[in-house]
């Protein structure tokens, strides 16, 4: 689960959500993305800042998506091609289409099929980065179904196997979402490493140290300099930290995602011969990403009101659990992010001074006009 960040430092701004989405959609459309797809992609990207998951938000517009579009690594107008369709399972070639849109399309297609069969899967090769996995799965949870989305990092290698010298796997995120009655949906959205690389690099840009436990040196000692990730002096840790405290579980989950999301559709694999000569620092590019979307429709298997009632009881019981500290009540993944989203839709999406400057410079360079913002 990605933890939302706090409000931006003093000097940042708040921008109305709808205006920020409209601006981002126009930026994508200017690069040739069809209007409807550009809107979906913009909503998915702004979702990161809306919920506080800023490592996967608009900071990636100029650092990741626009350079990839300009270089042709993302094809703005690509139409995914259906390779195999068995009814309950669909195999697609994404053709380097914009993942911020294509991931939602894959899950929506699976949800439409699952409504009839109870379960459906869409698996895809040659996909591209899709932002917050939880944005896409939460849409399906709001349709009353359970969604799973897993994605490898294509041929980008970031993390070393426990005891290994070379980086062999990506951060390999996955998300699971489900209805929670009248409450915000349950949305687990996590990398299989301790944190995604975006959080480390955000700290590097801000000139801030990172907590002990994110990176380690060759001897397994903590590294708190975020620049060490890309210099080859600090290595991203798996969930669980040390082998003695569960790193093999995080590594195993990373491999699980590689199997489900890349081995099944035949996408780019992290573990490959060309990775073996690496020195541990990140190598390769996130090209030919694989993803698998799975949707379960309990309402097709048993009375839907019973499922919804059980979901309400499950998450309601968790919220009623007596807390150790009354100031820190028990919650569940997805709830803090949704509460942040509700707040920011009312008050504006917070942007740091640096991100605001980047976006206004982008607007000045090739339009559209950046929406007016209020100082914080």
Short mmCIF file of N, CA and C in Angstrom, two decimals, residues 106-283:
data_model
loop_
_atom_site.label_atom_id
_atom_site.label_comp_id
_atom_site.label_asym_id
_atom_site.label_seq_id
_atom_site.Cartn_x
_atom_site.Cartn_y
_atom_site.Cartn_z
N UNK A 106 -8.59 -2.64 -20.05
CA UNK A 106 -8.45 -4.07 -19.80
C UNK A 106 -9.34 -4.51 -18.66
N UNK A 107 -9.35 -3.74 -17.58
CA UNK A 107 -10.19 -4.10 -16.43
C UNK A 107 -11.67 -3.94 -16.73
N UNK A 108 -12.03 -2.90 -17.46
CA UNK A 108 -13.45 -2.72 -17.80
C UNK A 108 -13.94 -3.86 -18.70
N UNK A 109 -13.11 -4.31 -19.63
CA UNK A 109 -13.47 -5.44 -20.48
C UNK A 109 -13.64 -6.70 -19.63
N UNK A 110 -12.71 -6.94 -18.70
CA UNK A 110 -12.83 -8.10 -17.82
C UNK A 110 -14.09 -8.01 -16.97
N UNK A 111 -14.41 -6.83 -16.49
CA UNK A 111 -15.61 -6.66 -15.66
C UNK A 111 -16.88 -6.93 -16.46
N UNK A 112 -16.91 -6.47 -17.69
CA UNK A 112 -18.09 -6.72 -18.54
C UNK A 112 -18.28 -8.23 -18.75
N UNK A 113 -17.20 -8.95 -18.97
CA UNK A 113 -17.29 -10.40 -19.17
C UNK A 113 -17.66 -11.10 -17.87
N UNK A 114 -17.07 -10.64 -16.76
CA UNK A 114 -17.31 -11.30 -15.47
C UNK A 114 -18.76 -11.18 -15.03
N UNK A 115 -19.44 -10.14 -15.44
CA UNK A 115 -20.85 -9.97 -15.08
C UNK A 115 -21.67 -11.20 -15.51
N UNK A 116 -21.26 -11.84 -16.59
CA UNK A 116 -21.99 -13.00 -17.11
C UNK A 116 -21.43 -14.31 -16.58
N UNK A 117 -20.09 -14.41 -16.49
CA UNK A 117 -19.47 -15.69 -16.17
C UNK A 117 -19.02 -15.83 -14.73
N UNK A 118 -19.01 -14.73 -13.97
CA UNK A 118 -18.53 -14.77 -12.59
C UNK A 118 -17.06 -14.46 -12.46
N UNK A 119 -16.28 -14.69 -13.50
CA UNK A 119 -14.85 -14.39 -13.48
C UNK A 119 -14.39 -14.16 -14.91
N UNK A 120 -13.45 -13.25 -15.09
CA UNK A 120 -12.88 -13.00 -16.42
C UNK A 120 -11.49 -12.42 -16.25
N UNK A 121 -10.66 -12.66 -17.26
CA UNK A 121 -9.28 -12.21 -17.24
C UNK A 121 -8.93 -11.57 -18.58
N UNK A 122 -8.17 -10.49 -18.51
CA UNK A 122 -7.57 -9.90 -19.70
C UNK A 122 -6.08 -9.80 -19.43
N UNK A 123 -5.27 -10.36 -20.31
CA UNK A 123 -3.82 -10.29 -20.16
C UNK A 123 -3.24 -9.62 -21.40
N UNK A 124 -2.17 -8.87 -21.20
CA UNK A 124 -1.71 -7.95 -22.25
C UNK A 124 -0.19 -7.91 -22.31
N UNK A 125 0.35 -7.92 -23.51
CA UNK A 125 1.78 -7.72 -23.71
C UNK A 125 2.01 -6.36 -24.38
N UNK A 126 3.27 -5.94 -24.40
CA UNK A 126 3.67 -4.68 -25.04
C UNK A 126 2.88 -3.49 -24.51
N UNK A 127 2.64 -3.48 -23.19
CA UNK A 127 1.94 -2.37 -22.54
C UNK A 127 2.96 -1.34 -22.06
N UNK A 128 2.46 -0.23 -21.54
CA UNK A 128 3.32 0.83 -21.02
C UNK A 128 2.84 1.23 -19.62
N UNK A 129 3.63 2.03 -18.95
CA UNK A 129 3.40 2.41 -17.55
C UNK A 129 1.98 2.95 -17.35
N UNK A 130 1.30 2.51 -16.28
CA UNK A 130 -0.10 2.92 -16.11
C UNK A 130 -0.38 3.69 -14.83
N UNK A 131 0.64 4.21 -14.16
CA UNK A 131 0.40 5.04 -12.98
C UNK A 131 -0.01 4.25 -11.77
N UNK A 132 -0.98 4.77 -11.02
CA UNK A 132 -1.46 4.12 -9.80
C UNK A 132 -2.34 2.92 -10.17
N UNK A 133 -1.90 1.72 -9.82
CA UNK A 133 -2.71 0.54 -10.10
C UNK A 133 -4.07 0.64 -9.41
N UNK A 134 -4.08 1.24 -8.23
CA UNK A 134 -5.32 1.34 -7.46
C UNK A 134 -6.38 2.20 -8.10
N UNK A 135 -5.97 3.15 -8.95
CA UNK A 135 -6.97 3.95 -9.67
C UNK A 135 -7.83 3.04 -10.53
N UNK A 136 -7.17 2.13 -11.24
CA UNK A 136 -7.87 1.27 -12.19
C UNK A 136 -8.73 0.23 -11.48
N UNK A 137 -8.21 -0.40 -10.42
CA UNK A 137 -8.99 -1.43 -9.74
C UNK A 137 -10.15 -0.84 -8.96
N UNK A 138 -9.97 0.37 -8.41
CA UNK A 138 -11.06 0.99 -7.64
C UNK A 138 -12.28 1.24 -8.50
N UNK A 139 -12.08 1.53 -9.77
CA UNK A 139 -13.22 1.74 -10.67
C UNK A 139 -14.10 0.49 -10.72
N UNK A 140 -13.47 -0.69 -10.69
CA UNK A 140 -14.22 -1.94 -10.77
C UNK A 140 -14.89 -2.24 -9.43
N UNK A 141 -14.22 -1.92 -8.34
CA UNK A 141 -14.84 -2.10 -7.02
C UNK A 141 -16.11 -1.28 -6.91
N UNK A 142 -16.12 -0.10 -7.52
CA UNK A 142 -17.31 0.74 -7.47
C UNK A 142 -18.43 0.17 -8.34
N UNK A 143 -18.11 -0.80 -9.18
CA UNK A 143 -19.13 -1.51 -9.95
C UNK A 143 -19.63 -2.76 -9.20
N UNK A 144 -19.15 -2.94 -7.96
CA UNK A 144 -19.62 -4.04 -7.14
C UNK A 144 -18.87 -5.34 -7.32
N UNK A 145 -17.68 -5.28 -7.91
CA UNK A 145 -16.90 -6.48 -8.17
C UNK A 145 -15.52 -6.38 -7.53
N UNK A 146 -14.80 -7.48 -7.54
CA UNK A 146 -13.45 -7.56 -6.99
C UNK A 146 -12.47 -7.56 -8.17
N UNK A 147 -11.46 -6.71 -8.10
CA UNK A 147 -10.51 -6.57 -9.21
C UNK A 147 -9.09 -6.82 -8.74
N UNK A 148 -8.32 -7.44 -9.61
CA UNK A 148 -6.89 -7.66 -9.38
C UNK A 148 -6.15 -7.16 -10.62
N UNK A 149 -5.08 -6.40 -10.41
CA UNK A 149 -4.27 -5.91 -11.52
C UNK A 149 -2.81 -6.11 -11.14
N UNK A 150 -2.07 -6.83 -11.96
CA UNK A 150 -0.65 -7.06 -11.72
C UNK A 150 0.14 -6.63 -12.94
N UNK A 151 1.31 -6.05 -12.71
CA UNK A 151 2.14 -5.55 -13.82
C UNK A 151 3.61 -5.71 -13.48
N UNK A 152 4.37 -6.23 -14.44
CA UNK A 152 5.81 -6.19 -14.24
C UNK A 152 6.35 -4.88 -14.79
N UNK A 153 7.65 -4.73 -14.85
CA UNK A 153 8.25 -3.48 -15.33
C UNK A 153 8.92 -3.68 -16.68
N UNK A 154 8.40 -4.65 -17.43
CA UNK A 154 8.97 -4.91 -18.73
C UNK A 154 10.41 -5.35 -18.62
N UNK A 155 11.27 -4.74 -19.40
CA UNK A 155 12.69 -5.11 -19.39
C UNK A 155 13.52 -4.18 -18.50
N UNK A 156 12.87 -3.48 -17.61
CA UNK A 156 13.60 -2.67 -16.63
C UNK A 156 13.84 -3.51 -15.38
N UNK A 157 15.09 -3.55 -14.95
CA UNK A 157 15.46 -4.33 -13.75
C UNK A 157 15.90 -3.36 -12.66
N UNK A 158 15.33 -3.51 -11.48
CA UNK A 158 15.56 -2.55 -10.40
C UNK A 158 16.05 -3.23 -9.13
N UNK A 159 15.53 -4.41 -8.81
CA UNK A 159 15.82 -5.08 -7.54
C UNK A 159 16.59 -6.37 -7.76
N UNK A 160 17.52 -6.65 -6.84
CA UNK A 160 18.34 -7.86 -6.90
C UNK A 160 17.64 -9.00 -6.16
N UNK A 161 17.75 -10.22 -6.65
CA UNK A 161 17.26 -11.35 -5.85
C UNK A 161 18.05 -11.41 -4.55
N UNK A 162 17.47 -11.87 -3.45
CA UNK A 162 18.26 -12.01 -2.23
C UNK A 162 19.52 -12.83 -2.47
N UNK A 163 20.65 -12.26 -2.12
CA UNK A 163 21.92 -12.93 -2.33
C UNK A 163 22.50 -12.74 -3.71
N UNK A 164 21.81 -12.00 -4.60
CA UNK A 164 22.27 -11.80 -5.97
C UNK A 164 22.99 -10.49 -6.15
N UNK A 165 23.85 -10.44 -7.17
CA UNK A 165 24.62 -9.23 -7.44
C UNK A 165 23.92 -8.31 -8.43
N UNK A 166 23.23 -8.88 -9.43
CA UNK A 166 22.63 -8.07 -10.50
C UNK A 166 21.15 -7.85 -10.24
N UNK A 167 20.65 -6.66 -10.63
CA UNK A 167 19.21 -6.40 -10.58
C UNK A 167 18.53 -7.26 -11.64
N UNK A 168 17.46 -7.94 -11.25
CA UNK A 168 16.80 -8.89 -12.15
C UNK A 168 15.31 -8.64 -12.33
N UNK A 169 14.69 -7.94 -11.39
CA UNK A 169 13.24 -7.73 -11.42
C UNK A 169 12.92 -6.26 -11.21
N UNK A 170 11.73 -5.87 -11.67
CA UNK A 170 11.23 -4.53 -11.38
C UNK A 170 10.58 -4.49 -10.01
N UNK A 171 9.98 -3.37 -9.70
CA UNK A 171 9.25 -3.24 -8.43
C UNK A 171 7.94 -4.03 -8.45
N UNK A 172 7.50 -4.43 -9.65
CA UNK A 172 6.40 -5.37 -9.87
C UNK A 172 5.18 -5.14 -8.97
N UNK A 173 4.44 -4.06 -9.24
CA UNK A 173 3.29 -3.72 -8.41
C UNK A 173 2.07 -4.57 -8.72
N UNK A 174 1.18 -4.62 -7.74
CA UNK A 174 -0.13 -5.21 -7.98
C UNK A 174 -1.15 -4.52 -7.08
N UNK A 175 -2.41 -4.66 -7.45
CA UNK A 175 -3.50 -4.04 -6.70
C UNK A 175 -4.67 -5.00 -6.63
N UNK A 176 -5.35 -4.98 -5.50
CA UNK A 176 -6.61 -5.71 -5.31
C UNK A 176 -7.62 -4.72 -4.74
N UNK A 177 -8.80 -4.69 -5.29
CA UNK A 177 -9.84 -3.76 -4.80
C UNK A 177 -11.16 -4.49 -4.68
N UNK A 178 -11.95 -4.06 -3.71
CA UNK A 178 -13.25 -4.68 -3.46
C UNK A 178 -14.20 -3.65 -2.86
N UNK A 179 -15.50 -3.85 -3.04
CA UNK A 179 -16.47 -2.96 -2.39
C UNK A 179 -16.37 -3.09 -0.87
N UNK A 180 -16.74 -2.03 -0.18
CA UNK A 180 -16.72 -2.03 1.29
C UNK A 180 -18.02 -1.45 1.83
N UNK A 181 -19.14 -1.83 1.23
CA UNK A 181 -20.43 -1.29 1.65
C UNK A 181 -20.56 0.15 1.22
N UNK A 182 -21.05 1.00 2.12
CA UNK A 182 -21.19 2.42 1.81
C UNK A 182 -19.91 3.19 2.07
N UNK A 183 -18.86 2.51 2.44
CA UNK A 183 -17.58 3.15 2.74
C UNK A 183 -16.70 3.20 1.49
N UNK A 184 -15.58 3.91 1.57
CA UNK A 184 -14.62 3.87 0.45
C UNK A 184 -14.21 2.43 0.18
N UNK A 185 -14.01 2.06 -1.07
CA UNK A 185 -13.63 0.68 -1.36
C UNK A 185 -12.28 0.32 -0.76
N UNK A 186 -12.12 -0.96 -0.49
CA UNK A 186 -10.81 -1.49 -0.11
C UNK A 186 -9.94 -1.48 -1.36
N UNK A 187 -8.78 -0.83 -1.28
CA UNK A 187 -7.87 -0.76 -2.43
C UNK A 187 -6.45 -0.97 -1.94
N UNK A 188 -5.94 -2.17 -2.13
CA UNK A 188 -4.54 -2.45 -1.87
C UNK A 188 -3.76 -2.12 -3.14
N UNK A 189 -2.76 -1.28 -3.04
CA UNK A 189 -1.96 -0.86 -4.19
C UNK A 189 -0.52 -0.80 -3.71
N UNK A 190 0.30 -1.75 -4.13
CA UNK A 190 1.63 -1.86 -3.54
C UNK A 190 2.66 -2.38 -4.54
N UNK A 191 3.88 -1.95 -4.33
CA UNK A 191 5.01 -2.57 -5.01
C UNK A 191 5.44 -3.77 -4.16
N UNK A 192 6.19 -4.68 -4.75
CA UNK A 192 6.68 -5.82 -3.99
C UNK A 192 8.05 -5.53 -3.39
N UNK A 193 8.61 -4.37 -3.72
CA UNK A 193 9.76 -3.84 -3.00
C UNK A 193 9.25 -2.95 -1.87
N UNK A 194 10.13 -2.57 -0.96
CA UNK A 194 9.71 -1.78 0.20
C UNK A 194 8.97 -0.52 -0.22
N UNK A 195 9.49 0.15 -1.25
CA UNK A 195 8.84 1.33 -1.83
C UNK A 195 9.08 1.29 -3.34
N UNK A 196 8.29 2.01 -4.12
CA UNK A 196 8.60 2.16 -5.54
C UNK A 196 9.76 3.13 -5.72
N UNK A 197 10.41 3.04 -6.87
CA UNK A 197 11.55 3.92 -7.12
C UNK A 197 11.14 5.40 -7.15
N UNK A 198 9.88 5.66 -7.49
CA UNK A 198 9.44 7.05 -7.55
C UNK A 198 9.59 7.78 -6.22
N UNK A 199 9.38 7.07 -5.12
CA UNK A 199 9.51 7.71 -3.82
C UNK A 199 10.97 8.01 -3.49
N UNK A 200 11.86 7.12 -3.90
CA UNK A 200 13.29 7.36 -3.67
C UNK A 200 13.76 8.55 -4.50
N UNK A 201 13.36 8.58 -5.75
CA UNK A 201 13.82 9.66 -6.64
C UNK A 201 13.17 10.99 -6.29
N UNK A 202 11.96 10.95 -5.75
CA UNK A 202 11.33 12.19 -5.29
C UNK A 202 12.13 12.79 -4.14
N UNK A 203 12.60 11.94 -3.24
CA UNK A 203 13.44 12.42 -2.13
C UNK A 203 14.75 12.99 -2.66
N UNK A 204 15.31 12.35 -3.69
CA UNK A 204 16.56 12.86 -4.28
C UNK A 204 16.34 14.25 -4.87
N UNK A 205 15.22 14.44 -5.57
CA UNK A 205 14.94 15.75 -6.17
C UNK A 205 14.73 16.81 -5.10
N UNK A 206 14.14 16.40 -3.99
CA UNK A 206 13.86 17.35 -2.91
C UNK A 206 15.07 17.58 -2.01
N UNK A 207 16.14 16.83 -2.22
CA UNK A 207 17.32 16.98 -1.39
C UNK A 207 17.12 16.48 0.03
N UNK A 208 16.27 15.46 0.18
CA UNK A 208 15.94 14.94 1.50
C UNK A 208 16.46 13.51 1.66
N UNK A 209 16.87 13.14 2.88
CA UNK A 209 17.28 11.75 3.11
C UNK A 209 16.06 10.84 3.12
N UNK A 210 16.30 9.56 2.95
CA UNK A 210 15.22 8.57 3.01
C UNK A 210 15.36 7.78 4.30
N UNK A 211 14.27 7.17 4.77
CA UNK A 211 14.35 6.40 6.02
C UNK A 211 15.25 5.17 5.86
N UNK A 212 15.83 4.74 6.95
CA UNK A 212 16.54 3.47 6.94
C UNK A 212 15.54 2.36 6.61
N UNK A 213 15.99 1.43 5.78
CA UNK A 213 15.13 0.32 5.41
C UNK A 213 14.68 0.32 3.96
N UNK A 214 14.84 1.47 3.27
CA UNK A 214 14.47 1.52 1.85
C UNK A 214 15.59 0.96 0.98
N UNK A 215 16.81 1.44 1.22
CA UNK A 215 17.98 1.00 0.45
C UNK A 215 19.00 0.36 1.39
N UNK A 216 19.84 -0.50 0.81
CA UNK A 216 20.94 -1.10 1.55
C UNK A 216 22.19 -1.10 0.68
N UNK A 217 23.37 -1.17 1.32
CA UNK A 217 24.60 -1.27 0.54
C UNK A 217 24.94 -2.73 0.29
N UNK A 218 26.11 -2.99 -0.27
CA UNK A 218 26.47 -4.36 -0.63
C UNK A 218 26.59 -5.28 0.57
N UNK A 219 26.76 -4.70 1.75
CA UNK A 219 26.87 -5.49 2.97
C UNK A 219 25.55 -5.57 3.73
N UNK A 220 24.48 -5.00 3.16
CA UNK A 220 23.20 -5.05 3.82
C UNK A 220 22.97 -3.96 4.84
N UNK A 221 23.88 -2.97 4.89
CA UNK A 221 23.73 -1.87 5.84
C UNK A 221 22.81 -0.79 5.28
N UNK A 222 22.07 -0.09 6.15
CA UNK A 222 21.12 0.93 5.67
C UNK A 222 21.81 2.05 4.91
N UNK A 223 21.14 2.52 3.85
CA UNK A 223 21.59 3.67 3.07
C UNK A 223 20.48 4.70 3.09
N UNK A 224 20.80 5.93 3.48
CA UNK A 224 19.77 6.97 3.58
C UNK A 224 19.93 8.07 2.52
N UNK A 225 20.92 7.94 1.65
CA UNK A 225 21.10 8.90 0.56
C UNK A 225 20.31 8.39 -0.64
N UNK A 226 19.24 9.08 -1.07
CA UNK A 226 18.43 8.58 -2.17
C UNK A 226 19.16 8.51 -3.51
N UNK A 227 20.22 9.33 -3.68
CA UNK A 227 20.97 9.31 -4.94
C UNK A 227 21.71 7.99 -5.12
N UNK A 228 21.86 7.24 -4.05
CA UNK A 228 22.61 5.97 -4.12
C UNK A 228 21.90 4.94 -4.99
N UNK A 229 20.60 5.07 -5.18
CA UNK A 229 19.87 4.11 -6.01
C UNK A 229 20.42 4.10 -7.43
N UNK A 230 20.57 5.27 -8.03
CA UNK A 230 21.00 5.34 -9.42
C UNK A 230 22.52 5.37 -9.58
N UNK A 231 23.24 5.63 -8.48
CA UNK A 231 24.71 5.62 -8.57
C UNK A 231 25.27 4.22 -8.36
N UNK A 232 24.43 3.27 -7.99
CA UNK A 232 24.90 1.90 -7.78
C UNK A 232 25.47 1.66 -6.40
N UNK A 233 25.25 2.59 -5.46
CA UNK A 233 25.76 2.43 -4.10
C UNK A 233 24.67 2.05 -3.10
N UNK A 234 23.44 2.04 -3.54
CA UNK A 234 22.32 1.65 -2.69
C UNK A 234 21.34 0.82 -3.49
N UNK A 235 20.82 -0.22 -2.88
CA UNK A 235 19.99 -1.19 -3.60
C UNK A 235 18.63 -1.32 -2.92
N UNK A 236 17.59 -1.28 -3.75
CA UNK A 236 16.22 -1.33 -3.24
C UNK A 236 15.96 -2.67 -2.56
N UNK A 237 15.30 -2.61 -1.43
CA UNK A 237 15.03 -3.83 -0.66
C UNK A 237 13.64 -4.37 -0.99
N UNK A 238 13.50 -5.68 -0.84
CA UNK A 238 12.20 -6.31 -0.99
C UNK A 238 11.37 -6.11 0.26
N UNK A 239 10.07 -6.20 0.12
CA UNK A 239 9.21 -6.22 1.31
C UNK A 239 9.71 -7.29 2.25
N UNK A 240 9.76 -6.95 3.51
CA UNK A 240 10.30 -7.88 4.50
C UNK A 240 11.69 -7.51 4.94
N UNK A 241 12.39 -6.70 4.12
CA UNK A 241 13.71 -6.21 4.52
C UNK A 241 14.80 -7.24 4.38
N UNK A 242 15.27 -7.77 5.49
CA UNK A 242 16.32 -8.78 5.50
C UNK A 242 15.74 -10.16 5.22
N UNK A 243 16.57 -11.07 4.70
CA UNK A 243 16.09 -12.45 4.53
C UNK A 243 15.53 -13.03 5.83
N UNK A 244 16.12 -12.68 6.96
CA UNK A 244 15.67 -13.23 8.23
C UNK A 244 14.30 -12.70 8.66
N UNK A 245 13.91 -11.55 8.11
CA UNK A 245 12.63 -10.95 8.51
C UNK A 245 11.60 -10.97 7.40
N UNK A 246 11.88 -11.69 6.31
CA UNK A 246 10.83 -11.87 5.31
C UNK A 246 11.13 -11.39 3.91
N UNK A 247 12.38 -11.03 3.58
CA UNK A 247 12.68 -10.54 2.24
C UNK A 247 12.32 -11.56 1.17
N UNK A 248 12.41 -12.84 1.50
CA UNK A 248 12.06 -13.86 0.51
C UNK A 248 10.57 -13.83 0.18
N UNK A 249 9.76 -13.33 1.10
CA UNK A 249 8.33 -13.19 0.80
C UNK A 249 8.11 -12.08 -0.22
N UNK A 250 8.77 -10.92 -0.02
CA UNK A 250 8.66 -9.86 -1.01
C UNK A 250 9.19 -10.28 -2.36
N UNK A 251 10.34 -10.96 -2.35
CA UNK A 251 10.92 -11.47 -3.59
C UNK A 251 9.98 -12.47 -4.25
N UNK A 252 9.38 -13.33 -3.45
CA UNK A 252 8.43 -14.30 -4.00
C UNK A 252 7.21 -13.63 -4.60
N UNK A 253 6.74 -12.56 -3.96
CA UNK A 253 5.61 -11.81 -4.53
C UNK A 253 6.01 -11.13 -5.84
N UNK A 254 7.25 -10.61 -5.90
CA UNK A 254 7.72 -10.01 -7.13
C UNK A 254 7.75 -11.02 -8.26
N UNK A 255 8.19 -12.22 -7.95
CA UNK A 255 8.19 -13.29 -8.96
C UNK A 255 6.77 -13.70 -9.33
N UNK A 256 5.87 -13.69 -8.35
CA UNK A 256 4.47 -14.00 -8.63
C UNK A 256 3.92 -13.04 -9.68
N UNK A 257 4.20 -11.76 -9.52
CA UNK A 257 3.74 -10.77 -10.49
C UNK A 257 4.39 -11.02 -11.84
N UNK A 258 5.67 -11.34 -11.85
CA UNK A 258 6.37 -11.60 -13.12
C UNK A 258 5.70 -12.75 -13.87
N UNK A 259 5.31 -13.79 -13.12
CA UNK A 259 4.66 -14.94 -13.74
C UNK A 259 3.28 -14.56 -14.29
N UNK A 260 2.47 -13.92 -13.43
CA UNK A 260 1.10 -13.60 -13.83
C UNK A 260 1.04 -12.55 -14.93
N UNK A 261 1.88 -11.53 -14.81
CA UNK A 261 1.74 -10.37 -15.68
C UNK A 261 2.60 -10.43 -16.93
N UNK A 262 3.71 -11.16 -16.89
CA UNK A 262 4.62 -11.16 -18.04
C UNK A 262 4.80 -12.53 -18.66
N UNK A 263 4.99 -13.56 -17.83
CA UNK A 263 5.17 -14.89 -18.40
C UNK A 263 3.90 -15.36 -19.11
N UNK A 264 2.74 -15.08 -18.52
CA UNK A 264 1.48 -15.52 -19.14
C UNK A 264 1.26 -14.88 -20.51
N UNK A 265 1.38 -13.54 -20.66
CA UNK A 265 1.14 -12.95 -21.99
C UNK A 265 2.36 -12.90 -22.89
N UNK A 266 3.52 -13.34 -22.41
CA UNK A 266 4.71 -13.28 -23.25
C UNK A 266 5.28 -11.89 -23.41
N UNK A 267 5.22 -11.10 -22.34
CA UNK A 267 5.77 -9.74 -22.36
C UNK A 267 7.26 -9.79 -22.02
N UNK A 268 7.90 -8.61 -22.00
CA UNK A 268 9.31 -8.53 -21.66
C UNK A 268 9.57 -9.02 -20.25
N UNK A 269 10.57 -9.84 -20.08
CA UNK A 269 10.90 -10.42 -18.79
C UNK A 269 12.08 -9.71 -18.16
N UNK A 270 11.99 -9.46 -16.86
CA UNK A 270 13.13 -8.90 -16.15
C UNK A 270 14.28 -9.89 -16.10
N UNK A 271 14.06 -11.09 -15.54
CA UNK A 271 15.12 -12.10 -15.51
C UNK A 271 15.41 -12.61 -16.92
N UNK A 272 16.52 -12.17 -17.48
CA UNK A 272 16.90 -12.53 -18.85
C UNK A 272 18.43 -12.48 -18.92
N UNK A 273 19.03 -13.17 -19.88
CA UNK A 273 20.50 -13.23 -19.95
C UNK A 273 21.18 -11.87 -19.94
N UNK A 274 20.58 -10.87 -20.60
CA UNK A 274 21.25 -9.57 -20.67
C UNK A 274 21.32 -8.87 -19.31
N UNK A 275 20.55 -9.34 -18.34
CA UNK A 275 20.59 -8.73 -17.01
C UNK A 275 21.74 -9.24 -16.17
N UNK A 276 22.36 -10.34 -16.55
CA UNK A 276 23.30 -11.03 -15.67
C UNK A 276 24.60 -10.29 -15.46
N UNK A 277 24.95 -9.38 -16.36
CA UNK A 277 26.22 -8.66 -16.24
C UNK A 277 26.08 -7.36 -15.44
N UNK A 278 24.87 -7.06 -14.94
CA UNK A 278 24.66 -5.82 -14.19
C UNK A 278 25.41 -5.80 -12.88
N UNK A 279 25.61 -4.58 -12.35
CA UNK A 279 26.33 -4.43 -11.09
C UNK A 279 25.39 -4.15 -9.92
N UNK A 280 24.07 -4.28 -10.15
CA UNK A 280 23.11 -4.06 -9.08
C UNK A 280 22.29 -2.81 -9.24
N UNK A 281 22.80 -1.83 -9.99
CA UNK A 281 22.02 -0.61 -10.20
C UNK A 281 20.93 -0.87 -11.24
N UNK A 282 19.89 -0.02 -11.30
CA UNK A 282 18.82 -0.23 -12.29
C UNK A 282 19.36 -0.24 -13.71
N UNK A 283 18.86 -1.18 -14.52
CA UNK A 283 19.25 -1.27 -15.92
C UNK A 283 18.01 -1.48 -16.78
#
